[in-house]
Structures are given as C-alpha cells and as structure tokens.
Coordinates of C-alpha atoms in Angstrom, one line a residue:
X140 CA 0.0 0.0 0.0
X141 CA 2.9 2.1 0.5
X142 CA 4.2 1.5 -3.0
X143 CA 1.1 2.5 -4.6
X144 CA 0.9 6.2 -2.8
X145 CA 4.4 7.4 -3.6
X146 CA 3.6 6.0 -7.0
X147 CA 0.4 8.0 -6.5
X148 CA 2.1 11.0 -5.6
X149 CA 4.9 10.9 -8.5
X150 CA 2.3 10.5 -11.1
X151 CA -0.2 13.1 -9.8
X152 CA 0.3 17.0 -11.9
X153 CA 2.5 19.2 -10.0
X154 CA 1.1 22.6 -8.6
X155 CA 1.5 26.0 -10.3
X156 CA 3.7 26.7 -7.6
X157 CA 5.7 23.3 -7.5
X158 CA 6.4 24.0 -11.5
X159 CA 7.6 27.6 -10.8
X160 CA 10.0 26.4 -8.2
X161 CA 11.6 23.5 -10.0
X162 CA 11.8 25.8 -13.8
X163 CA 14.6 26.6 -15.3
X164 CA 15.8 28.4 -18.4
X165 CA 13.6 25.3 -20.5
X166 CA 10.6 26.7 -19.1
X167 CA 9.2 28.9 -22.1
X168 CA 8.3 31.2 -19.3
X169 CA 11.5 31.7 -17.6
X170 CA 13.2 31.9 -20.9
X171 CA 10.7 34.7 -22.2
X172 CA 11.6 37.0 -19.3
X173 CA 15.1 36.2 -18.9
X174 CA 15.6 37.4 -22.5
X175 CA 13.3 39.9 -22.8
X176 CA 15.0 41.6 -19.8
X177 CA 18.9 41.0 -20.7
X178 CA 19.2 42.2 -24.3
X179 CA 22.6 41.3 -24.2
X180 CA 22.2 37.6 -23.5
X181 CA 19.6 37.5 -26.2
X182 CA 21.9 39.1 -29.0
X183 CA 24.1 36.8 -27.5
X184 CA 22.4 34.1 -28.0
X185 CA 21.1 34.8 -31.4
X186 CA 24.3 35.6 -32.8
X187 CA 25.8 32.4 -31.4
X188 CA 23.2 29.5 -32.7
X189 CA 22.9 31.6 -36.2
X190 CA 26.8 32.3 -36.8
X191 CA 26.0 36.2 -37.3
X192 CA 26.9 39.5 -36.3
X193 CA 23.8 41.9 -35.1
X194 CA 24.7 45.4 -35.5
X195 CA 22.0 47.1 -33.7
X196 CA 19.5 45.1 -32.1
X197 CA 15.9 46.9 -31.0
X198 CA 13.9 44.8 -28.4
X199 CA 10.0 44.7 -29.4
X200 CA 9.0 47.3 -26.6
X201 CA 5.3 45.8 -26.0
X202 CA 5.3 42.8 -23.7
X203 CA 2.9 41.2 -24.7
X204 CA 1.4 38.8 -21.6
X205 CA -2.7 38.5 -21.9
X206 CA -4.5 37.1 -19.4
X207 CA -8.2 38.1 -20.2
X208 CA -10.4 34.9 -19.9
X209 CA -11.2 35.5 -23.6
X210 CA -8.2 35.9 -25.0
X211 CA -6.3 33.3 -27.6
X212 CA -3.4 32.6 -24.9
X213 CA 0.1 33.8 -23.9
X214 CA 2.6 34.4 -26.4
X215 CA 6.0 34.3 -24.9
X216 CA 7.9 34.7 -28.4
X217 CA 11.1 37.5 -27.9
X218 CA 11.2 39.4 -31.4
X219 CA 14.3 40.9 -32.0
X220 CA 15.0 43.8 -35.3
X221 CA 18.3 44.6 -36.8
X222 CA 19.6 46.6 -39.3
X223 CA 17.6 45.0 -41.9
X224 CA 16.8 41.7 -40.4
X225 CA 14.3 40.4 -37.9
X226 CA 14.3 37.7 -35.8
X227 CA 11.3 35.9 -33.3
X228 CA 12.5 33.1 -31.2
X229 CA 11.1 30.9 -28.5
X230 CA 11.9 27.9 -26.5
X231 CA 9.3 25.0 -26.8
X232 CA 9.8 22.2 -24.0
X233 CA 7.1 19.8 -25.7
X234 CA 5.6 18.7 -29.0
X235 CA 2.6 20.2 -29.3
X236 CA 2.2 19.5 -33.1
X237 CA 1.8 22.8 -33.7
X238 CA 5.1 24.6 -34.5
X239 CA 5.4 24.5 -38.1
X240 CA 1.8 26.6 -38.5
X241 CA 3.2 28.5 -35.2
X242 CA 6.2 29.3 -37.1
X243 CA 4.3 30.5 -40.3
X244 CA 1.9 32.5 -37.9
X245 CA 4.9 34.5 -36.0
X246 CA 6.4 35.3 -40.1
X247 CA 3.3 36.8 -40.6
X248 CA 3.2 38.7 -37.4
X249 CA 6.3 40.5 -37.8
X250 CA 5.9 41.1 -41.2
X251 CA 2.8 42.8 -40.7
X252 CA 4.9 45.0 -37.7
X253 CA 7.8 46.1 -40.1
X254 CA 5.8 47.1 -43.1
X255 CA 4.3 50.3 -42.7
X256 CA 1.2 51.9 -45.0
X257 CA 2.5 52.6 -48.9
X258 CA 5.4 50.8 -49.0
X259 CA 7.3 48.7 -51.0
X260 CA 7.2 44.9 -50.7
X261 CA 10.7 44.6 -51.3
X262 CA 11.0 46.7 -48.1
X263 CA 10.5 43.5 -46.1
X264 CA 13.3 42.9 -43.4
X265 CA 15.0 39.3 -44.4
X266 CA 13.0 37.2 -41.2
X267 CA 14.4 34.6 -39.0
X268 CA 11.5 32.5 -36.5
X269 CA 14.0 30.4 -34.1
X270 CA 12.4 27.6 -31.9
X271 CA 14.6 26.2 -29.5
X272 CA 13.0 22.5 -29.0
X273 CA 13.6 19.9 -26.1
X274 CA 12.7 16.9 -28.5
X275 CA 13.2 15.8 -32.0
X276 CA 9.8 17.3 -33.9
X277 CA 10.8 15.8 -37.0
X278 CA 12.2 12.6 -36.0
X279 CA 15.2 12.9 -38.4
X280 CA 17.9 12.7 -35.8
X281 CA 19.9 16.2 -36.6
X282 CA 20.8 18.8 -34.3
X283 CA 19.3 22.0 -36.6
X284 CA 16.8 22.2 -39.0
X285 CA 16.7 25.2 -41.3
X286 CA 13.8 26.0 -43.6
X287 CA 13.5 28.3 -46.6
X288 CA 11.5 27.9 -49.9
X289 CA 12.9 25.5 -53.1
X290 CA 10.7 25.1 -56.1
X291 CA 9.2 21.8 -55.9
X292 CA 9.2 20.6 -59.3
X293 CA 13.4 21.4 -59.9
X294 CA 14.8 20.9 -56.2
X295 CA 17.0 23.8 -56.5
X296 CA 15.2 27.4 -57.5
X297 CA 15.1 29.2 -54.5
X298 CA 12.1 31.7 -53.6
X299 CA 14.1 34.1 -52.0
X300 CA 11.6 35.9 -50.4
X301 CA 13.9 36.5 -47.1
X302 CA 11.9 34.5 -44.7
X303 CA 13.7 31.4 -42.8
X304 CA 12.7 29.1 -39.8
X305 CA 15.3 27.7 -37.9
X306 CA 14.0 24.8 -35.2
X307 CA 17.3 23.7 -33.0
X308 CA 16.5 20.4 -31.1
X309 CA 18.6 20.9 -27.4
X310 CA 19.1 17.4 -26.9
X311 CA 20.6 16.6 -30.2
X312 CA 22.9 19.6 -30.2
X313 CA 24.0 19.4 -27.1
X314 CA 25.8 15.5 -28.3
X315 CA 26.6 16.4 -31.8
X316 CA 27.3 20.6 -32.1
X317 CA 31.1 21.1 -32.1
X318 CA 31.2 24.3 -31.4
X319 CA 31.9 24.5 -27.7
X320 CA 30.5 27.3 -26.3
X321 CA 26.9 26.2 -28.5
X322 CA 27.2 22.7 -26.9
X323 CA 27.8 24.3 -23.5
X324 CA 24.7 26.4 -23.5
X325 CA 22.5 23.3 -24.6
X326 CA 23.7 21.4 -21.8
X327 CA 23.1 24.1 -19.6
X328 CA 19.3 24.0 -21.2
X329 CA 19.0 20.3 -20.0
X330 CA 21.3 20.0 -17.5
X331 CA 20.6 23.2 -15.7
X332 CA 24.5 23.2 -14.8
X333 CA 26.7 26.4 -16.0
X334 CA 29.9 25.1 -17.5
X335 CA 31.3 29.0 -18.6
X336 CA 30.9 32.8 -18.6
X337 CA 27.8 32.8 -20.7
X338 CA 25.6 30.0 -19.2
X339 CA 27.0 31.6 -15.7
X340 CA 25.6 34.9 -16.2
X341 CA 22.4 33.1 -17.6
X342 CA 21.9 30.2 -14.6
X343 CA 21.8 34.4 -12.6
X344 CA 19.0 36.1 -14.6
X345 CA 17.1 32.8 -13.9
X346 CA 17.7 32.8 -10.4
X347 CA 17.0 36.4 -10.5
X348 CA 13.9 35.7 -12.5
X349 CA 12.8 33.1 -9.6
X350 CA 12.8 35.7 -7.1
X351 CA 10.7 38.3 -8.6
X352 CA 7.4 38.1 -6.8
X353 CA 5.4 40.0 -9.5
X354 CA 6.3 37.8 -12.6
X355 CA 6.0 34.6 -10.3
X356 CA 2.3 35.9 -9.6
X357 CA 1.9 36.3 -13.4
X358 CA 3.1 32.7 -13.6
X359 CA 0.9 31.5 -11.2
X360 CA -2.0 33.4 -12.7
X361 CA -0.9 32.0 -16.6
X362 CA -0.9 28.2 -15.5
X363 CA -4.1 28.3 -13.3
X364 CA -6.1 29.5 -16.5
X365 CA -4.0 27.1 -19.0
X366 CA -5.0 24.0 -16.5
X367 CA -9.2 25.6 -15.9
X368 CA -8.9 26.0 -20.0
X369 CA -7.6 22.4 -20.3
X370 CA -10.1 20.7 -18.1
X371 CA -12.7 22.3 -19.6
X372 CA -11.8 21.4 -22.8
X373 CA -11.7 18.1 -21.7
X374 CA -15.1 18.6 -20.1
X375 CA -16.7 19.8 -23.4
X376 CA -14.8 17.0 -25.3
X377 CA -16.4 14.3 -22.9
X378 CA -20.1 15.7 -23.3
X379 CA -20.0 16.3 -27.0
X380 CA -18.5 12.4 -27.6
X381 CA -21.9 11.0 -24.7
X382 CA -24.2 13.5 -26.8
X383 CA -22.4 11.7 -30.1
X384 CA -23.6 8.1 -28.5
X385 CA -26.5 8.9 -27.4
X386 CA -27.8 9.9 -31.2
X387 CA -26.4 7.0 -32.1
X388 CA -27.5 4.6 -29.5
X389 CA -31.4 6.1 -30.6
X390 CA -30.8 5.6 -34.2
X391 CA -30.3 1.7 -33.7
X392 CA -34.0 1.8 -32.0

C-alpha cells in the first residue's frame, strides 16, 4: 500500500507553484523573461546559434502577456530587429504538433509589424523564427533544422523571399554541435548546470527571474487559466462524444 501512494504522488500533476520552483531556463516562461529583460544575453544568443553578427539590435517594446479569460493565450515569443533583419525566437519544451503553422503565424506577425502603410514589398526585413525545442519534432535525428522555400518541381530554384525558420533540437545539439561554447549552452538548457561565462551569467538572470514576486504571480495566474482551460476542454470533449452516442444509440432503436 505504501508503493502505490508514492507511485500515486509521483504521477499526480504538479502545482502552479511546484512547476515555478523547480523551472529553469527550459521553461518557455522563464526563458521569455530572462531574454526579454537581458538584451545582451539575447543578441548573445542569437548571434551564437545563427553564426552572425547583429549590429544594432531593437527589443520589441510591447510585452505582450494576456490574461483576459477570452483571449487566444500567452505568447512568450522575444522578437528581435536589426539593421535589416528580424528575428522571433522561443523555446518549446514539448511537442505540441503545432510549430510549423506556429512558425508560419509569428512570419506573418512581424511582417505585418515592419511594413508600414505605402510601402514597398521589397522593403521587407529578411526574417528569421527560431524555436529552440527539447525533442526531436521531426524525428530525423539532426541537431538544426533550417527552412526556406525551393521550387518543388526542380529541387533547387530558391524563392528568396527573405523568410527562414530555424527549429534547434537541445538534446541533439547538445551530443553532436562542435562548437563549444553552443554545446555548452544546450547542456546548460538540459542540465541546468553552467559550465562557462555565458551559461554563468544566464543560470543568474534565472535565479534572479525566480525571485521576482510579480512575474512569479503572473506565472501563477498564466498556469491556473491554462490548467481551468484544459479541463474544460476536456469537459466539453467528454459531453460532445456522450451527446455523439447517445444519437447514435437512438438511431439503432
């Protein structure tokens, strides 16, 4: 009998508060803030996993955190502008089978932010959506998958319309990126351990990120409506499918 309620206990969801406690940098949440709020780390970061230079980076000013009742959900996406590039990334610590479409939805997004009334098409900024994944979406065993458009029928004319999607898969890269200071930060993402100056300083924001009493409140707030939306959901699911057998339990009669 003792068996069965640790067992219990282990399997049972953890609290709002018990997920806030244990997150670290892999929790989209943390990671939002701690890059939102250290520009530095973030154009750090961006520079690092995409082998460029950022000459002047501009932080999206609005934060955008929504927790009307009514609203679509949280979007904890940092978008990033340069020179004339743009760049949205996110970390995603499940597969939630939406993150191609999500991908193609945040393109959309920023293109609609940098391209004012009367101009030019042409004037689009080059775009760059980075997801930073826990698992393997794609199930092809590589460490970075990069996206842009190829005609179909040759397999080599490129569109060359400026927009790229870049999903990096932590696990992978953190056993088969060379690069050491890439691998390091991807084994911090997993590990939670800082192994140098830049996972260091970041392993600090997220402690510091911890102890903020007004974000850990928006936390609390964000995760209490994800979990009533879920179980209603589940609700509505559950009376639609006895509605569903019902009709066809009086059709046999």
């Amino acid at each position: 009998m003792i068996q069965t309620s640790k067992t219990s206990e282990q399997d049972r969801p953890l609290t709002p508060e018990e997920k806030w406690e244990r997150a670290t940098l892999a929790n989209n949440f943390i990671f939002y803030k701690v890059m939102r709020h250290h520009p530095d780390a973030c154009k750090h970061l961006i520079e690092m996993l995409l082998n460029i230079k950022i000459e002047r980076m501009e932080m999206h000013n609005e934060e955008v955190i929504d927790l009307d009742h009514d609203a679509k959900g949280i979007r904890l996406d940092v978008f990033v502008k340069d020179i004339n590039k743009m760049y949205d990334i996110e970390i995603q610590a499940a597969n939630t089978d939406d993150l191609p479409k999500r991908s193609r939805y945040y393109q959309a997004l920023m293109d609609l932010d940098t391209l004012k009334a009367g101009q030019e098409y042409k004037e689009l900024m080059d775009s760059h959506v980075i997801f930073i994944c826990l698992d393997d979406i794609f199930k092809r065993g590589i460490p970075v998958y990069t996206f842009d458009y190829t005609c179909k029928e040759d397999g080599e004319t490129k569109l060359d319309d400026g927009a790229l999607k870049h999903f990096f898969i932590a696990k992978t890269c953190a056993k088969m990126i060379k690069d050491k200071e890439i691998k390091s930060f991807f084994e911090f993402l997993i590990s939670n351990r800082a192994s140098n100056d830049y996972t260091s300083d970041l392993n600090k924001y997220v402690n510091d990120a911890k102890h903020n009493m007004q974000w850990r409140v928006q936390y609390m707030t964000w995760e209490r409506q994800r979990t009533y939306d879920f179980n209603a959901g589940q609700e509505k699911g559950i009376a639609i499918g006895e509605k569903k057998n019902a009709l066809e339990s009086a059709k046999t009669f």
